[in-house]
GROMACS .gro file of C-alpha atoms in nm:
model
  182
    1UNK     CA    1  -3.359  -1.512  -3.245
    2UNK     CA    2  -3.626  -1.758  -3.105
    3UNK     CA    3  -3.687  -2.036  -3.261
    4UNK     CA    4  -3.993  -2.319  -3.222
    5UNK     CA    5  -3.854  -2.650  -3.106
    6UNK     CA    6  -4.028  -2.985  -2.975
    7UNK     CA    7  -3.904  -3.221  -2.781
    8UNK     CA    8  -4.050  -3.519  -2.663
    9UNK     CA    9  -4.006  -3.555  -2.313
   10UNK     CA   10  -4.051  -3.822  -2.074
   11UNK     CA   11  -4.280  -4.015  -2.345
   12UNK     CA   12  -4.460  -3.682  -2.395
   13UNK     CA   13  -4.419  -3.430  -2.732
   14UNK     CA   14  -4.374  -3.037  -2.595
   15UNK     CA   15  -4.370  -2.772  -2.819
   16UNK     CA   16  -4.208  -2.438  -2.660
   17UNK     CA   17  -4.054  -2.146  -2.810
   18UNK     CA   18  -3.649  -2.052  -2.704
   19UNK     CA   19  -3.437  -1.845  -2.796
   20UNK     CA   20  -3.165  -2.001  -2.971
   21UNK     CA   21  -2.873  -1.923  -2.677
   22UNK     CA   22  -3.107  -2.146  -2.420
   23UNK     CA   23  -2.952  -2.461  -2.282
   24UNK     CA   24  -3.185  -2.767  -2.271
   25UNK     CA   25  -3.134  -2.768  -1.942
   26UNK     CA   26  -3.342  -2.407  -1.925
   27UNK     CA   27  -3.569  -2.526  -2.162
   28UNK     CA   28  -3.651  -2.838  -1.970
   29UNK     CA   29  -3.711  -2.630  -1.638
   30UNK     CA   30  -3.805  -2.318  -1.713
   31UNK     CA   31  -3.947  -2.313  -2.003
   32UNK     CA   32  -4.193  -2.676  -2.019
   33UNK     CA   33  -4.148  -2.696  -1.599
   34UNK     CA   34  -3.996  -3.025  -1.583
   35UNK     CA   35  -3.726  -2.991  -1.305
   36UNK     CA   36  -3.617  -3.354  -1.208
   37UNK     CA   37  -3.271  -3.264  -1.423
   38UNK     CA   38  -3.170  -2.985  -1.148
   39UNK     CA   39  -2.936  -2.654  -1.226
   40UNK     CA   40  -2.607  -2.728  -0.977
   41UNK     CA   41  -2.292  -2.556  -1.168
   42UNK     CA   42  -2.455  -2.460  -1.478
   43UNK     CA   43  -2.103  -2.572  -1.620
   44UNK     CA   44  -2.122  -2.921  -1.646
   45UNK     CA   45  -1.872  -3.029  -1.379
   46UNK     CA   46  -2.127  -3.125  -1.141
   47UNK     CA   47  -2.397  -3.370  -1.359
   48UNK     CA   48  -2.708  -3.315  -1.182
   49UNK     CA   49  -2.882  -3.182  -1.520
   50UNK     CA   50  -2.804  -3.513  -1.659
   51UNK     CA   51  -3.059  -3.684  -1.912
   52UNK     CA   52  -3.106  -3.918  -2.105
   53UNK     CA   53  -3.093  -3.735  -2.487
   54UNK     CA   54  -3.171  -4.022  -2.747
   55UNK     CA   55  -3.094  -4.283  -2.525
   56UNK     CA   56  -2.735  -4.107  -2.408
   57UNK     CA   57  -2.582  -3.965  -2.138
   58UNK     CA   58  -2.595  -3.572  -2.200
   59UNK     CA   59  -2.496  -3.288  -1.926
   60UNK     CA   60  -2.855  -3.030  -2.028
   61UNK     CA   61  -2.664  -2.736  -1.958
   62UNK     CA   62  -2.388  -2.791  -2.195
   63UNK     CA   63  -2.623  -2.823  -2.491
   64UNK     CA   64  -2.805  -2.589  -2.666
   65UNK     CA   65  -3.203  -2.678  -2.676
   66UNK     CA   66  -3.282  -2.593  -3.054
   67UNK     CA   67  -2.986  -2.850  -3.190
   68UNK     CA   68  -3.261  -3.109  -3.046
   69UNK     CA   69  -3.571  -3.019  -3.214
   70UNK     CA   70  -3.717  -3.368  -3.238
   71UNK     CA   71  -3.536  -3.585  -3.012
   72UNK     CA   72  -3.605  -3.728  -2.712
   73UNK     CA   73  -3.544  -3.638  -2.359
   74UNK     CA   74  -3.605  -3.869  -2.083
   75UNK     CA   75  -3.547  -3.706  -1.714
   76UNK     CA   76  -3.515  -3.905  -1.385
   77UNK     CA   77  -3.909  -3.817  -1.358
   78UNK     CA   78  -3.981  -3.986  -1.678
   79UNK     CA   79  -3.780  -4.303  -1.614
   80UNK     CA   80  -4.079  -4.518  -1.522
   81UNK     CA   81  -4.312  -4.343  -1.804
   82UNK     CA   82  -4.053  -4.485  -2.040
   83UNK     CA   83  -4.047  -4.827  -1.961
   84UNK     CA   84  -4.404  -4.839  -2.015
   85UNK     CA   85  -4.544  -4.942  -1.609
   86UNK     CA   86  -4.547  -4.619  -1.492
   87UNK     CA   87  -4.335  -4.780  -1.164
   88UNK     CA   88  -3.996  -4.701  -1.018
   89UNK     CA   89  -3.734  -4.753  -1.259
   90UNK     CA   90  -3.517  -5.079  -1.131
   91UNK     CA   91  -3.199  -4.811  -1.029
   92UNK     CA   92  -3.435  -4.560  -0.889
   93UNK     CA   93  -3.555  -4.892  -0.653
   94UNK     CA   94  -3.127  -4.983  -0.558
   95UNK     CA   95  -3.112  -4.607  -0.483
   96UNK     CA   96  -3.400  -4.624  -0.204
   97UNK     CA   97  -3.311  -4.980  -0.095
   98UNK     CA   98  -2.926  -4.900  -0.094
   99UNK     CA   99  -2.988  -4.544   0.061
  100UNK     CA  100  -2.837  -4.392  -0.227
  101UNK     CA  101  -3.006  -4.055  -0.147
  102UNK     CA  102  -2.909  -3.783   0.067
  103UNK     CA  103  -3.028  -3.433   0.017
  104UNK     CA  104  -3.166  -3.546  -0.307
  105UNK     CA  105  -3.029  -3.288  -0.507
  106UNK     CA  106  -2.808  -3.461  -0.733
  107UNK     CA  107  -3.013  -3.788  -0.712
  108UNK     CA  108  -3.217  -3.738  -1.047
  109UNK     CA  109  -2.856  -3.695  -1.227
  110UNK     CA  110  -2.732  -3.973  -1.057
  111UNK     CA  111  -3.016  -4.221  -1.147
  112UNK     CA  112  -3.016  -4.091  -1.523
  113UNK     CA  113  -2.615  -4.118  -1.577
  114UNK     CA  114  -2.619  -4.486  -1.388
  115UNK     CA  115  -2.892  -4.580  -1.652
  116UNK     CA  116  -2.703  -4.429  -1.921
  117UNK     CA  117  -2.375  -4.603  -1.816
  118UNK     CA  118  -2.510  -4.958  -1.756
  119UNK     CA  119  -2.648  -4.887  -2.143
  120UNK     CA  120  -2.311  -4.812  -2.181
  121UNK     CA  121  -2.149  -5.097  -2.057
  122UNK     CA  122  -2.417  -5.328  -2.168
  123UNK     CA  123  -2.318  -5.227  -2.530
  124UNK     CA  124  -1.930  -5.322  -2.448
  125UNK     CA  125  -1.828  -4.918  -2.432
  126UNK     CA  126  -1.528  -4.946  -2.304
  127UNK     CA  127  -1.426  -4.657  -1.973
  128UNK     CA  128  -1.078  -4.517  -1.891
  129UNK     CA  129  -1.048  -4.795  -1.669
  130UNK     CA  130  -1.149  -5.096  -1.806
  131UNK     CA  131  -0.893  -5.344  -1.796
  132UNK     CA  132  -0.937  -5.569  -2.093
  133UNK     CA  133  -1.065  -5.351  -2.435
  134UNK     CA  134  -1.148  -5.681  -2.636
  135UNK     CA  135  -1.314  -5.960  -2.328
  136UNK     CA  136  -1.345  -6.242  -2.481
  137UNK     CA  137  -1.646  -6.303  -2.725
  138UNK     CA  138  -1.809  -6.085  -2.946
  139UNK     CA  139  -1.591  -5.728  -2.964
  140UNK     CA  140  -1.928  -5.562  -2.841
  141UNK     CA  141  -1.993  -5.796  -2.523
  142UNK     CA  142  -2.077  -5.614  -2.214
  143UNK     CA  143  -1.819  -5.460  -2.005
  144UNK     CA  144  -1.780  -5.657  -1.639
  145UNK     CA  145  -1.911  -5.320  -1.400
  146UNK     CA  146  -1.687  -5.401  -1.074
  147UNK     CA  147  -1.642  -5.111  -0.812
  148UNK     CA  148  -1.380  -4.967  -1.018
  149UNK     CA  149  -1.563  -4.939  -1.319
  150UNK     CA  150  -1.911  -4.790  -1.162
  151UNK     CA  151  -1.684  -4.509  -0.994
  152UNK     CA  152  -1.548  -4.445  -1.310
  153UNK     CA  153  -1.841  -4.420  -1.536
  154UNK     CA  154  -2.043  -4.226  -1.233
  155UNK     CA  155  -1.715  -3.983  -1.143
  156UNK     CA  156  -1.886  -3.692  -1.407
  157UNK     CA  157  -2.179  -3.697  -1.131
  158UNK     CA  158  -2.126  -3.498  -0.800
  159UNK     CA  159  -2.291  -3.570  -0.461
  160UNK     CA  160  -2.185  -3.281  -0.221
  161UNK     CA  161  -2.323  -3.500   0.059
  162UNK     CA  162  -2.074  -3.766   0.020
  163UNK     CA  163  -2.274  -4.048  -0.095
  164UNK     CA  164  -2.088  -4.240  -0.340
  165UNK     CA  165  -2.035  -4.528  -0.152
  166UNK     CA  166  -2.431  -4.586  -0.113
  167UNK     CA  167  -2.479  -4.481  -0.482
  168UNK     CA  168  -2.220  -4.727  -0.579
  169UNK     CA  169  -2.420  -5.018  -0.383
  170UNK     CA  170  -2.724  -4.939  -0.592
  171UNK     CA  171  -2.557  -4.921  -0.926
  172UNK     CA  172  -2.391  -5.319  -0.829
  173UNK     CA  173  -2.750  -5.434  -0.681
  174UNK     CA  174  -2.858  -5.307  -1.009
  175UNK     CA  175  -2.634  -5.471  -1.198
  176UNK     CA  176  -2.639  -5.746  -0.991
  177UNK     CA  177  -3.047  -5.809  -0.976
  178UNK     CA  178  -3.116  -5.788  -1.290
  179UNK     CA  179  -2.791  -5.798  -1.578
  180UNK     CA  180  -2.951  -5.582  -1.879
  181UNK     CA  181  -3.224  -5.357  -1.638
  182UNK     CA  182  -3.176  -5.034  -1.800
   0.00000   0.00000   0.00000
């Protein structure tokens, strides 16, 4: 059964029709041609279809694309549309400066999950391994993102080239450059 759906993505409203078994992830590239959020295991153990769905970390190819008529999608490509300046997003600019890239494959999941987790963190959303749950202050105070912590939150994202340790400088200069940059 196909169904109309619109989604705004990147800061833009598409209209496409699906049928209702497509994943957003198909939607996104094969249907409206945005392919920044790229197909890797198509079972979301790898994360390079990661977006940003309503402001959240979502794996595209787990998720069916009519459940989302209406929200919006923001893909590694749209990062800097977002924001409003049309420019590199500030962890898209620690992934070139900290050499965060290597075949570029799972870069645009990479860059959309370490937004989504410094969000995350930002809003005091606790990880697996975050040490204390209630830092003192307000119960919703922003998690401290140490090596530990980035690993953690990024460990959903896959880089068959090996280059975690580069992607995990980015994420701290990041964090580090400007507190609050997502």
């Amino acid at each position: 059964m196909e169904h109309r759906i619109t989604l705004r993505v990147d800061g833009t409203e598409r209209s496409v029709t699906v049928d209702s078994r497509t994943t957003l992830l198909d939607a996104l590239r094969e249907r409206l041609g945005v392919t920044s959020p790229k197909k890797g295991c198509d079972h979301g153990q790898c994360g390079s279809c990661t977006v940003l769905l309503e402001g959240r970390r979502q794996l595209a190819c787990l998720t069916f694309a009519v459940a989302h008529d209406g929200d919006r999608v923001v893909t590694a490509q749209g990062l800097g549309e977002v924001r409003g300046d049309g420019g590199l997003h500030p962890v898209q600019r620690a992934f070139i400066e900290q050499d965060g890239f290597q075949c570029g494959y799972c870069t645009p999941g990479q860059v959309c999950s370490a937004v989504g987790m410094l969000d995350e963190a930002e809003a005091g959303h606790p990880s697996h391994v975050t040490r204390d749950l209630m830092p003192p202050g307000a119960p919703d105070s922003p998690v401290p993102l140490d090596d530990e912590e980035i690993r953690e939150r990024m460990s959903g994202n896959l880089c068959r080239c090996g280059a975690y340790v580069n992607i995990v400088a980015a994420v701290r200069q990041t964090v580090t450059a400007s507190p609050g940059a997502s």
